[in-house]
Coordinates of C-alpha atoms and ligand atoms in Angstrom, one line a residue:
X13 CA 0.0 0.0 0.0
X14 CA 1.3 3.5 -0.9
X15 CA 2.1 5.8 2.0
X16 CA 0.9 9.4 1.7
X17 CA 0.3 12.4 3.9
X18 CA -3.5 12.2 3.4
X19 CA -3.6 8.7 4.8
X20 CA -1.7 9.8 7.8
X21 CA -3.7 13.0 8.5
X22 CA -6.7 13.7 10.8
X23 CA -9.3 16.0 9.3
X24 CA -11.5 18.5 11.3
X25 CA -14.7 19.6 9.7
X26 CA -15.8 23.2 10.2
X27 CA -19.4 24.3 9.6
X28 CA -18.6 28.0 9.4
X29 CA -22.0 29.3 10.3
X30 CA -21.9 27.6 13.7
X31 CA -18.2 27.7 14.5
X32 CA -17.2 31.2 15.7
X33 CA -18.7 34.6 15.1
X34 CA -16.2 37.4 15.1
X35 CA -18.5 40.4 14.6
X36 CA -21.5 39.8 16.8
X37 CA -24.1 39.3 14.1
X38 CA -24.9 35.8 15.4
X39 CA -23.4 34.0 12.4
X40 CA -20.0 32.3 12.4
X41 CA -17.5 33.7 9.9
X42 CA -14.0 33.3 8.4
X43 CA -12.4 35.7 10.8
X44 CA -13.9 33.6 13.6
X45 CA -12.2 30.5 12.2
X46 CA -8.9 32.4 12.0
X47 CA -9.2 33.3 15.6
X48 CA -9.6 29.7 16.6
X49 CA -6.8 28.1 14.6
X50 CA -4.6 27.9 17.7
X51 CA -7.4 25.8 19.3
X52 CA -7.2 23.4 16.3
X53 CA -3.4 23.4 16.5
X54 CA -3.7 22.4 20.2
X55 CA -6.0 19.6 19.3
X56 CA -3.4 18.5 16.7
X57 CA -5.4 18.0 13.5
X58 CA -3.7 18.3 10.1
X59 CA -6.5 19.3 7.8
X60 CA -9.6 21.4 7.9
X61 CA -12.6 20.5 5.7
X62 CA -14.5 23.8 5.3
X63 CA -18.2 23.4 4.6
X64 CA -19.2 25.8 1.8
X65 CA -18.2 29.5 2.3
X66 CA -19.2 30.6 -1.3
X67 CA -21.9 33.1 -2.1
X68 CA -25.3 31.6 -1.5
X69 CA -28.9 32.5 -0.9
X70 CA -28.8 29.9 1.9
X71 CA -31.7 27.7 1.0
X72 CA -29.6 24.8 2.2
X73 CA -27.0 26.7 4.2
X74 CA -24.4 27.2 1.5
X75 CA -24.9 23.9 -0.3
X76 CA -26.8 26.1 -2.9
X77 CA -24.1 28.2 -4.5
X78 CA -24.7 31.2 -6.6
X79 CA -21.1 32.1 -7.2
X80 CA -18.2 29.6 -6.8
X81 CA -15.6 32.3 -6.8
X82 CA -17.0 34.8 -4.2
X83 CA -17.3 34.5 -0.4
X84 CA -20.8 34.5 1.2
X85 CA -21.3 38.1 2.5
X86 CA -22.2 36.9 6.0
X87 CA -18.9 35.0 6.2
X88 CA -16.6 37.8 5.1
X89 CA -14.5 38.7 2.1
X90 CA -12.0 37.0 -0.2
X91 CA -9.3 38.9 1.7
X92 CA -10.5 37.3 5.0
X93 CA -10.3 34.0 3.2
X94 CA -6.7 34.5 2.0
X95 CA -5.7 35.6 5.5
X96 CA -7.3 32.5 7.0
X97 CA -5.6 30.2 4.5
X98 CA -2.2 31.8 5.2
X99 CA -2.7 31.6 9.0
X100 CA -3.7 27.9 8.7
X101 CA -0.6 27.2 6.5
X102 CA 1.6 29.0 9.0
X103 CA 0.5 26.5 11.6
X104 CA 1.0 23.5 9.3
X105 CA -2.8 23.1 8.8
X106 CA -4.1 22.4 5.3
X107 CA -7.5 23.6 4.1
X108 CA -9.8 21.4 2.0
X109 CA -12.8 23.1 0.3
X110 CA -16.3 21.8 -0.1
X111 CA -17.0 21.4 -3.8
X112 CA -20.7 21.4 -4.6
X113 CA -21.1 20.7 -8.3
X114 CA -23.9 18.2 -8.6
X115 CA -26.1 21.4 -8.5
X116 CA -25.9 25.1 -8.3
X117 CA -28.3 27.6 -6.7
X118 CA -31.1 28.7 -8.9
X119 CA -29.6 32.1 -8.4
X120 CA -26.3 31.2 -10.1
X121 CA -25.7 33.1 -13.3
X122 CA -25.7 29.9 -15.3
X123 CA -29.2 28.9 -14.2
X124 CA -30.6 32.5 -14.5
X125 CA -29.5 32.3 -18.2
X126 CA -30.5 28.7 -18.7
X127 CA -34.1 29.4 -17.5
X128 CA -34.5 32.6 -19.6
X129 CA -35.5 30.8 -22.8
X130 CA -35.6 27.4 -24.5
X131 CA -32.9 28.5 -27.0
X132 CA -30.5 30.0 -24.5
X133 CA -26.8 29.2 -24.9
X134 CA -26.7 27.7 -21.3
X135 CA -30.0 25.8 -21.6
X136 CA -28.2 22.5 -21.6
X137 CA -26.2 23.3 -18.5
X138 CA -29.2 21.8 -16.6
X139 CA -31.8 19.2 -17.2
X140 CA -34.9 20.7 -18.9
X141 CA -37.7 18.3 -19.9
X142 CA -41.3 18.5 -21.1
X143 CA -43.9 17.3 -18.7
X144 CA -45.9 14.1 -19.3
X145 CA -49.6 14.6 -19.5
X146 CA -49.5 17.5 -17.0
X147 CA -47.1 15.6 -14.7
X148 CA -43.4 15.8 -14.2
X149 CA -41.1 14.1 -16.8
X150 CA -40.5 11.1 -14.4
X151 CA -41.4 9.9 -10.9
X152 CA -38.2 10.8 -9.1
X153 CA -38.6 12.2 -5.6
X154 CA -36.3 14.9 -4.2
X155 CA -34.1 14.0 -1.2
X156 CA -35.8 17.0 0.5
X157 CA -39.4 15.8 -0.2
X158 CA -41.8 16.2 -3.1
X159 CA -41.0 15.7 -6.8
X160 CA -37.5 16.1 -8.1
X161 CA -38.9 18.3 -10.9
X162 CA -40.0 21.9 -10.8
X163 CA -42.3 23.3 -13.4
X164 CA -41.1 26.6 -14.9
X165 CA -43.9 28.7 -16.4
X166 CA -41.6 30.9 -18.5
X167 CA -40.7 28.2 -20.9
X168 CA -43.4 25.7 -20.0
X169 CA -40.9 23.0 -19.1
X170 CA -39.6 21.2 -15.9
X171 CA -36.1 21.3 -14.5
X172 CA -34.5 18.6 -12.3
X173 CA -33.5 19.2 -8.7
X174 CA -32.5 16.1 -6.6
X175 CA -32.4 18.4 -3.6
X176 CA -34.4 21.6 -3.1
X177 CA -36.1 23.4 -5.9
X178 CA -33.4 26.1 -5.4
X179 CA -30.7 23.5 -6.2
X180 CA -31.1 22.7 -9.9
X181 CA -28.9 19.7 -11.0
X182 CA -26.0 20.5 -13.4
X183 CA -25.9 18.5 -16.6
X184 CA -22.5 16.8 -16.5
X185 CA -23.2 15.2 -19.9
X186 CA -22.5 18.6 -21.3
X187 CA -18.7 18.9 -21.8
X188 CA -19.0 22.7 -21.4
X189 CA -20.3 22.2 -17.8
X190 CA -17.3 19.9 -17.0
X191 CA -14.9 22.5 -18.5
X192 CA -16.4 25.3 -16.4
X193 CA -16.2 23.2 -13.2
X194 CA -12.6 22.0 -13.9
X195 CA -11.5 25.6 -14.6
X196 CA -13.1 26.9 -11.4
X197 CA -11.4 24.1 -9.5
X198 CA -8.1 25.0 -11.1
X199 CA -8.4 28.6 -10.0
X200 CA -8.9 27.5 -6.4
X201 CA -5.9 25.2 -6.6
X202 CA -3.8 28.0 -7.9
X203 CA -4.9 30.0 -4.9
X204 CA -3.2 27.4 -2.8
X205 CA -6.0 25.4 -1.2
X206 CA -5.2 21.8 -0.3
X207 CA -8.0 19.7 -1.7
X208 CA -11.7 19.1 -2.2
X209 CA -14.5 17.4 -0.4
X210 CA -16.9 16.6 -3.2
X211 CA -20.6 16.9 -2.3
X212 CA -22.8 14.0 -3.5
X213 CA -20.3 13.4 -6.3
X214 CA -21.8 9.9 -6.8
X215 CA -24.9 11.6 -8.2
X216 CA -23.4 13.6 -11.1
X217 CA -23.9 11.0 -13.8
X218 CA -27.6 10.5 -14.3
X219 CA -29.1 7.3 -15.7
X220 CA -29.5 7.4 -19.5
X221 CA -32.9 8.6 -20.6
X222 CA -33.9 9.6 -17.0
X223 CA -36.3 6.7 -16.7
X224 CA -38.8 6.2 -13.9
X225 CA -37.3 4.6 -10.8
X226 CA -37.5 0.8 -10.4
X227 CA -38.9 1.1 -6.9
X228 CA -41.4 3.4 -5.3
X229 CA -40.9 5.2 -2.0
X230 CA -44.3 6.4 -1.0
X231 CA -45.5 8.9 -3.6
X232 CA -42.3 9.1 -5.5
X233 CA -39.7 7.0 -7.3
X234 CA -36.8 6.1 -5.0
X235 CA -34.0 8.4 -6.2
X236 CA -31.5 6.0 -4.6
X237 CA -31.0 4.4 -7.9
X238 CA -29.6 7.6 -9.4
X239 CA -26.3 7.2 -7.6
X240 CA -23.2 5.8 -9.3
X241 CA -24.5 6.5 -12.8
X242 CA -23.1 5.1 -16.0
X243 CA -20.4 7.7 -16.7
X244 CA -19.4 8.6 -13.1
X245 CA -15.9 7.0 -13.4
X246 CA -15.2 8.6 -16.8
X247 CA -16.0 12.0 -15.3
X248 CA -13.8 11.5 -12.3
X249 CA -10.9 10.2 -14.4
X250 CA -11.3 13.3 -16.6
X251 CA -11.3 15.5 -13.5
X252 CA -8.3 13.7 -12.2
X253 CA -6.4 14.2 -15.5
X254 CA -7.4 17.8 -15.9
X255 CA -7.1 19.1 -12.4
X256 CA -6.4 16.8 -9.5
X257 CA -3.3 15.1 -10.7
X258 CA -1.6 18.5 -11.2
X259 CA -1.6 19.4 -7.5
X260 CA -0.8 17.8 -4.2
X261 CA -4.4 17.5 -2.8
X262 CA -6.6 15.6 -0.5
X263 CA -9.7 14.6 -2.4
X264 CA -12.7 12.9 -0.8
X265 CA -15.9 12.0 -2.5
X266 CA -19.1 12.2 -0.6
X267 CA -20.6 8.9 -2.0
X268 CA -23.9 7.9 -0.5
X269 CA -25.2 4.5 -1.7
X270 CA -21.7 3.3 -2.7
X271 CA -20.8 -0.4 -2.3
X272 CA -17.4 -1.7 -1.3
X273 CA -16.9 -2.9 -4.9
X274 CA -17.7 0.6 -6.3
X275 CA -15.6 2.3 -3.6
X276 CA -12.6 0.3 -4.8
X277 CA -12.9 2.0 -8.1
X278 CA -13.7 5.6 -6.8
X279 CA -10.8 5.6 -4.4
X280 CA -8.5 3.1 -6.1
X281 CA -4.8 2.8 -5.0
X282 CA -3.6 3.7 -8.5
X283 CA -4.9 7.2 -7.9
X284 CA -6.9 7.6 -11.1
X285 CA -10.0 9.1 -9.4
X286 CA -10.2 10.2 -5.8
X287 CA -8.1 9.7 -2.7
X288 CA -11.0 8.4 -0.6
X289 CA -14.7 7.9 -0.2
X290 CA -17.0 9.1 2.5
X291 CA -19.7 6.6 2.6
X292 CA -22.9 6.1 4.7
X293 CA -23.7 2.5 5.2
X294 CA -22.9 2.6 8.9
X295 CA -24.9 5.7 9.4
X296 CA -28.0 4.2 7.9
X297 CA -28.2 1.3 10.4
X298 CA -30.5 3.1 12.8
X299 CA -33.0 4.2 10.2
X300 CA -36.7 3.5 10.5
X301 CA -39.1 2.0 8.1
X302 CA -38.2 3.2 4.7
X303 CA -36.6 6.4 5.8
X304 CA -34.0 7.7 8.3
X305 CA -36.4 9.1 10.9
X306 CA -36.4 6.9 14.0
X307 CA -35.4 7.0 17.6
X308 CA -33.6 3.6 17.4
X309 CA -30.0 3.5 18.6
X310 CA -27.3 2.3 16.3
X311 CA -27.3 -1.5 16.8
X312 CA -23.8 -2.6 17.8
X313 CA -23.6 -6.0 16.2
X314 CA -24.7 -4.7 12.9
X315 CA -22.4 -1.7 13.2
X316 CA -19.4 -4.0 14.0
X317 CA -20.2 -6.2 10.9
X318 CA -20.6 -3.2 8.7
X319 CA -17.5 -1.3 9.7
X320 CA -15.5 -4.5 9.6
X321 CA -16.7 -5.2 6.1
X322 CA -15.3 -1.9 4.9
X323 CA -12.1 -2.3 6.9
X324 CA -11.2 -5.6 5.2
X325 CA -12.9 -4.8 1.9
X326 CA -10.8 -1.8 1.1
X327 CA -7.5 -2.9 2.7
X328 CA -4.7 -2.5 0.2
X329 CA -7.2 -1.6 -2.6
X330 CA -8.7 1.7 -1.8
X331 CA -9.0 4.2 1.1
X332 CA -11.9 5.1 3.3
X333 CA -12.9 7.9 5.6
X334 CA -13.6 7.2 9.3
X335 CA -16.4 9.3 10.8
X336 CA -19.4 9.2 13.0
X337 CA -20.4 12.9 12.8
X338 CA -20.8 15.6 10.3
X339 CA -23.1 18.5 9.6
X340 CA -25.9 16.1 8.3
X341 CA -25.8 13.7 11.2
X342 CA -27.1 13.9 14.8
X343 CA -24.5 13.7 17.5
X344 CA -22.9 10.3 18.0
X345 CA -23.1 10.3 21.8
X346 CA -26.9 10.2 21.5
X347 CA -26.8 7.6 18.7
X348 CA -24.3 5.2 20.0
X349 CA -23.3 6.3 23.6
X350 CA -25.3 7.8 26.5
X351 CA -25.8 11.6 26.8
X352 CA -26.6 11.4 30.5
X353 CA -24.1 12.9 32.9
X354 CA -23.0 9.5 34.3
X355 CA -21.9 8.1 31.0
X356 CA -21.6 11.0 28.6
X357 CA -17.8 11.5 28.7
X358 CA -17.0 7.8 29.1
X359 CA -19.2 6.9 26.1
X360 CA -17.8 9.8 24.0
X361 CA -14.2 8.5 24.6
X362 CA -15.1 4.9 24.0
X363 CA -16.7 5.8 20.6
X364 CA -13.6 7.9 19.7
X365 CA -11.2 5.1 20.6
X366 CA -13.1 2.6 18.6
X367 CA -13.2 4.7 15.5
X368 CA -9.8 6.3 15.6
X369 CA -7.9 3.0 15.8
X370 CA -9.2 1.8 12.5
X371 CA -7.7 2.0 9.0
X372 CA -8.8 5.1 7.1
X373 CA -8.5 8.9 7.5
X374 CA -10.4 10.1 10.6
X375 CA -12.8 13.1 10.4
X376 CA -13.8 15.0 13.5
X377 CA -16.8 17.2 13.3
X378 CA -16.7 20.5 15.3
X379 CA -17.8 19.8 18.9
X380 CA -17.4 16.0 18.6
X381 CA -14.1 16.5 20.4
X382 CA -16.0 17.9 23.4
X383 CA -18.7 15.2 23.4
X384 CA -21.4 17.7 22.3
X385 CA -24.9 16.2 22.3
X386 CA -28.2 16.6 20.4
X387 CA -30.4 19.6 21.0
X388 CA -33.4 19.2 23.3
X389 CA -36.1 20.1 20.8
X390 CA -39.5 20.7 22.3
X391 CA -41.6 21.5 19.2
X392 CA -41.7 21.3 15.4
X393 CA -41.3 25.1 15.1
X394 CA -37.8 24.8 16.4
X395 CA -36.6 22.9 13.3
X396 CA -34.7 25.1 10.9
X397 CA -33.2 22.6 8.4
X398 CA -35.0 22.3 5.1
X399 CA -34.8 18.5 5.2
X400 CA -36.5 18.3 8.7
X401 CA -39.1 21.0 7.9
X402 CA -40.1 19.4 4.6
X403 CA -40.1 15.8 5.9
X404 CA -42.4 16.7 8.8
X405 CA -44.8 18.5 6.4
X406 CA -44.8 15.8 3.8
X407 CA -45.1 12.8 6.2
X408 CA -47.9 14.3 8.2
X409 CA -49.8 16.0 5.5
X410 CA -49.4 13.7 2.5
X411 CA -48.7 10.3 4.2
X412 CA -50.9 10.6 7.2
X413 CA -48.3 10.1 9.9
X414 CA -49.3 11.1 13.4
X415 CA -47.5 14.4 14.3
X416 CA -47.0 13.4 17.9
X417 CA -45.3 10.2 17.2
X418 CA -43.3 11.6 14.2
X419 CA -41.9 14.5 16.2
X420 CA -39.4 12.6 18.4
X421 CA -38.1 10.7 15.4
X422 CA -37.3 13.8 13.5
X423 CA -35.9 15.4 16.7
X424 CA -33.6 12.4 17.1
X425 CA -32.2 12.6 13.5
X426 CA -32.6 16.2 12.4
X427 CA -29.5 17.7 10.8
X428 CA -30.1 20.7 13.1
X429 CA -28.6 18.7 16.0
X430 CA -25.2 19.1 14.4
X431 CA -25.6 22.8 13.7
X432 CA -26.1 24.4 17.1
X433 CA -23.2 26.8 17.9
X434 CA -19.8 25.4 19.0
X435 CA -19.6 25.5 22.8
X436 CA -16.4 27.5 23.5
X437 CA -16.9 28.4 27.2
X438 CA -19.6 29.0 29.8
X439 CA -20.2 32.6 29.1
X440 CA -23.3 33.9 27.3
X441 CA -24.0 32.1 24.0
X442 CA -21.3 29.7 24.9
X443 CA -18.7 32.2 23.7
X444 CA -19.8 31.7 20.1
X445 CA -21.2 35.2 19.6
X446 CA -21.8 38.4 21.4
X447 CA -25.1 38.7 19.5
X448 CA -28.1 36.4 19.1
X449 CA -26.9 33.2 17.5
X450 CA -28.7 32.2 14.3
X451 CA -29.5 29.0 15.9
X452 CA -30.0 28.4 19.7
X453 CA -27.0 27.2 21.7
X454 CA -27.5 23.9 23.4
X455 CA -28.4 24.7 27.0
X456 CA -25.8 22.2 28.3
X457 CA -22.9 24.6 27.3
X458 CA -22.3 25.5 30.9
X459 CA -21.0 22.0 31.5
X460 CA -19.9 21.0 28.1
X461 CA -17.4 23.5 26.6
X462 CA -13.9 23.8 25.3
X463 CA -12.4 26.1 27.9
X464 CA -13.3 23.7 30.7
X465 CA -12.0 20.6 28.8
X466 CA -8.7 21.9 27.4
X467 CA -7.3 22.2 30.9
X468 CA -8.8 18.9 32.3
X469 CA -6.5 15.9 31.5
X470 CA -9.3 13.3 31.5
X471 CA -11.7 15.4 29.3
X472 CA -13.1 14.2 26.0
X473 CA -11.0 16.9 24.3
X474 CA -7.7 15.6 25.8
X475 CA -8.7 12.1 24.8
X476 CA -9.1 13.1 21.1
X477 CA -5.8 15.0 21.3
X478 CA -4.1 11.8 22.5
X479 CA -5.7 9.7 19.8
X480 CA -4.5 12.1 17.1
X481 CA -1.0 12.1 18.6
X482 CA -1.0 8.3 18.7
X483 CA -1.9 8.1 15.0
X484 CA 0.9 10.5 14.1
X485 CA 3.3 8.3 16.1
X486 CA 2.4 4.7 15.2
X487 CA 2.3 3.6 11.6
X488 CA 0.3 0.5 12.6
X489 CA -2.7 2.8 13.4
X490 CA -2.6 4.2 9.9
X491 CA -1.7 1.2 7.8
X492 CA -2.2 -1.9 9.9
X493 CA -4.5 -4.8 8.8
X494 CA -7.7 -5.1 10.7
X495 CA -9.4 -8.1 12.3
X496 CA -12.6 -8.2 14.3
X497 CA -12.9 -10.5 17.3
X498 CA -16.1 -11.5 19.2
X499 CA -18.2 -10.8 16.1
X500 CA -21.5 -11.5 17.8
X501 CA -20.9 -10.1 21.2
X502 CA -23.7 -7.5 21.8
X503 CA -21.6 -5.2 24.1
X504 CA -18.0 -5.5 23.2
X505 CA -16.2 -4.1 20.1
X506 CA -12.8 -5.8 20.0
X507 CA -10.4 -5.8 17.2
X508 CA -6.7 -6.1 16.3
X509 CA -4.5 -4.3 13.9
X510 CA -1.2 -5.7 12.5
X511 CA 1.7 -4.2 10.6
X512 CA 5.0 -6.2 10.4
X513 CA 5.9 -6.9 14.0
X514 CA 3.5 -4.4 15.5
X515 CA 0.2 -5.5 16.9
X516 CA -2.6 -3.6 18.5
X517 CA -5.6 -4.7 20.5
X518 CA -8.6 -2.4 20.8
X519 CA -11.1 -3.2 23.5
X520 CA -14.4 -1.2 23.9
X521 CA -17.3 -2.0 26.2
X522 CA -20.3 -0.3 24.6
X523 CA -22.7 -1.3 27.4
X524 CA -23.9 0.1 30.7
X525 CA -22.8 -2.9 32.7
X526 CA -19.6 -4.6 33.7
X527 CA -18.3 -7.2 31.3
X528 CA -15.3 -9.5 31.5
X529 CA -12.8 -9.7 28.7
X530 CA -9.4 -11.2 29.1
X531 CA -7.0 -10.5 26.3
X532 CA -5.1 -13.2 24.6
X533 CA -1.9 -14.4 26.3
X534 CA 0.3 -12.7 23.7
X535 CA -0.8 -9.3 25.0
X536 CA 0.3 -10.2 28.6
X537 CA 3.2 -7.8 28.5
X538 CA 1.8 -5.3 26.0
X539 CA 2.0 -1.6 26.7
X540 CA -1.2 0.4 27.3
X541 CA -1.5 3.2 24.7
X542 CA -4.7 4.8 25.9
X543 CA -7.4 3.9 28.5
X544 CA -10.6 5.5 29.5
X545 CA -13.8 4.8 31.4
X546 CA -16.1 6.3 34.0
X547 CA -14.0 7.8 36.7
X548 CA -10.8 6.3 35.4
X549 CA -7.8 8.4 36.2
X550 CA -5.1 5.7 36.3
X551 CA -3.7 4.4 33.0
X552 CA -3.7 0.7 33.6
X553 CA -6.8 -1.3 32.6
X554 CA -7.6 -4.0 35.0
X555 CA -6.8 -6.8 32.6
X556 CA -5.7 -9.2 35.3
X557 CA -9.3 -10.0 36.2
X558 CA -10.6 -8.7 32.9
X559 CA -13.3 -6.5 34.3
X560 CA -14.5 -3.8 32.0
X561 CA -16.7 -1.1 33.5
X562 CA -19.5 0.6 31.4
X563 CA -18.0 2.3 28.3
X564 CA -14.5 1.4 29.4
X565 CA -12.0 1.1 26.5
X566 CA -8.3 0.6 26.1
X567 CA -5.7 -0.1 23.5
X568 CA -2.7 -2.4 24.0
X569 CA 0.4 -2.4 21.7
X570 CA 3.0 -5.0 21.1
Ligands
LIG623 O1 -28.4 14.2 5.2 C1 -29.0 13.6 4.3 C2 -30.4 13.2 4.5 O2 -30.5 12.2 5.4 C3 -28.4 13.1 3.2 O3 -29.2 12.5 2.3 C4 -27.7 14.2 2.5 O4 -28.6 15.1 1.9 C5 -26.7 13.6 1.5 O5 -25.7 12.9 2.2 C6 -26.1 14.7 0.7 O6 -25.5 15.7 1.5 C7 -24.8 16.7 0.9 O7 -25.5 17.3 -0.1 C8 -26.7 18.0 0.2 C9 -26.5 18.9 1.5 O8 -27.8 19.3 1.9 C10 -25.8 18.3 2.6 O9 -25.5 19.1 3.6 C11 -24.5 17.7 2.0 O10 -23.6 17.2 2.9 C12 -27.1 18.9 -1.0 O11 -26.0 19.6 -1.4
LIG624 CA1 -20.4 37.0 12.0

C-alpha cells in the first residue's frame, strides 16, 4: 500500500455558520475561524474541511451556491479567506474546500441564463424536460421531499433538482459544464488550497434517458438508484487528469449509496480518481421503516459487521474515511453512547477510541471532540433545516403520519442537531457570539465547553488530542491490517491491527454494565496506549481479572 500524507492525516470539519462569530451578528464567519486556529493546533489536527463558504442565498446553508468564486457576504471577504488560509498554513494546517457541483443555486448566473429561454446558450447546463400529461417528466422524488422536478412557467418545461427546488442539477453530460467546473477548481488550486470534499459526487452521472425509478418510496420513485450512474468514473478520471493530478491534494468524494466494490474504483490505489470515499452505510443502520427518521439507537452487532466489512474490503485496494459525525448527522453520543451525565464522557471517549484506531482517514466534526450532544427540541417550530421541515410536512400532510409520534423521530435525527453553535466556554451564548446566535445554543454549554475541557486531563478533548498524537506516532494505526474479534458479542467491540511486528488490541465496552474480557496471552506484557472509562484516572486497565466497566475502553500495543 502506498504511504501518503493524506492517509496519515486527521481532518477536522468546520461548519462555518456555527463555529465562531467574530463580529456579533450571530453568524459564524471566516475571521472567527482564523481566531480559533490555535485551538485546532492544540488539538493536533492536520487538515480542515471547510463546509461551503461561497456566495449563496442559503436555502440549504451554503450547499446552494450562486457564485463559486465569491465568499458569502455573512462569512466575510476574499481577503478574509486569504488571511485564514495563510494563517492555517503558517500553523501547518491544510484547508480542503467543499466542492458542490452536482447542482448550483437557482440564483447562479448559469441557471438564470438557462431558464431565460428554450434556446439560451446555457439551456443544456441543466436538465430541462417536457412534462408528461401534465405531470413531471418522471417519478423521481427529491431528497428534500416532493417531486425532483419543478415546473417553470416561463418556458413551459420542468427542471431537475434532486435536492431543493433552489438547487437545480447541473448536466454533466455537457462537456462545457465539465470544462467550467474544472477551470473553477483549477483557479482554487492556484490560490493554494489543499483539496476538495466533493458533495454528492456519486450523483453527477444520471441514468440514460432519465427513466422512472425501479422502486417506489411512497408517492415518488426512489432516487436512490440515481447514484453511481453510467459515466461517473469517466467524469472523475477526466477531472483527475485535468485538475487533481496536477496538484498535491486531499480529495474525498461524498458517496452515499456506494458499495465496497464501487468504492474500490472511486478511491483506487492507482490514484486515477479520488483519494478516498466518504460513505454512509454505517450511518444508515439506525434508520426507520423506509426512511431515516427513527429513535432507534445504532445496533452494535450490525455496526461491527458493517465497519469490519469496509475495513477488510478496502484494505490494500482503496481508502476510506472514518467518521461518526458531520453537519448532516445527529450527535454520535446520542446515537451510540449515552448523553446522561453519568456516561456522557466515558461513552464519547469509547466511541472515539473505537473509530480512531481503525484504518482510514479520521474526520472529527466540530464539537465532537467535546462530546457535544443533540439539541433538546421541544416543538416542530424549532426545526430550521430544510430536510426536517419538509419531511415533517410531507409525512404528516401527505402520508398521514401522526405528528405526535413523528416529532421525536425527527428530533432524534434532524441535521439541526449538528448545527447548534460550537460551545467554547460557559459565558453567554457559549462564547460563540456576542449577538443572538442564528441557531440556539444547546443549554448544556455551561457544563460541556472547550475552555473547561482543554485544561482537564481526563476530558473528551484531551482524549481526542491523545488519539490524534498516537496516529501520528504509530504507523500501525494508519496502515495496519484489521481483524474483528467477538463478532456476535452485543456489548464488546474488540479488534486487532497488525503491521509487520507491531500488533494492536482495541477493546471497547459499549454497554452500561460490567463485562469481563481477558485479552489473549500474547498481549500479557503489552504496553497500554490509551485507556478510559467512568471515573478512570489511572492508566492501567484491570486486565488481570478482565473486568470492563461501562464504556471502558483501552488499546494495547506489542
Ligand atoms: O443528510 C441527508 C439526508 O438524510 C443526506 O441525504 C444528505 O442530503 C446527502 O448525504 C447529501 O449531502 C450533501 O449534499 C446536500 C446537502 O444538503 C448536505 O448538507 C451535503 O452534505 C445537498 O448539497
Ligand atoms: Ca459573523
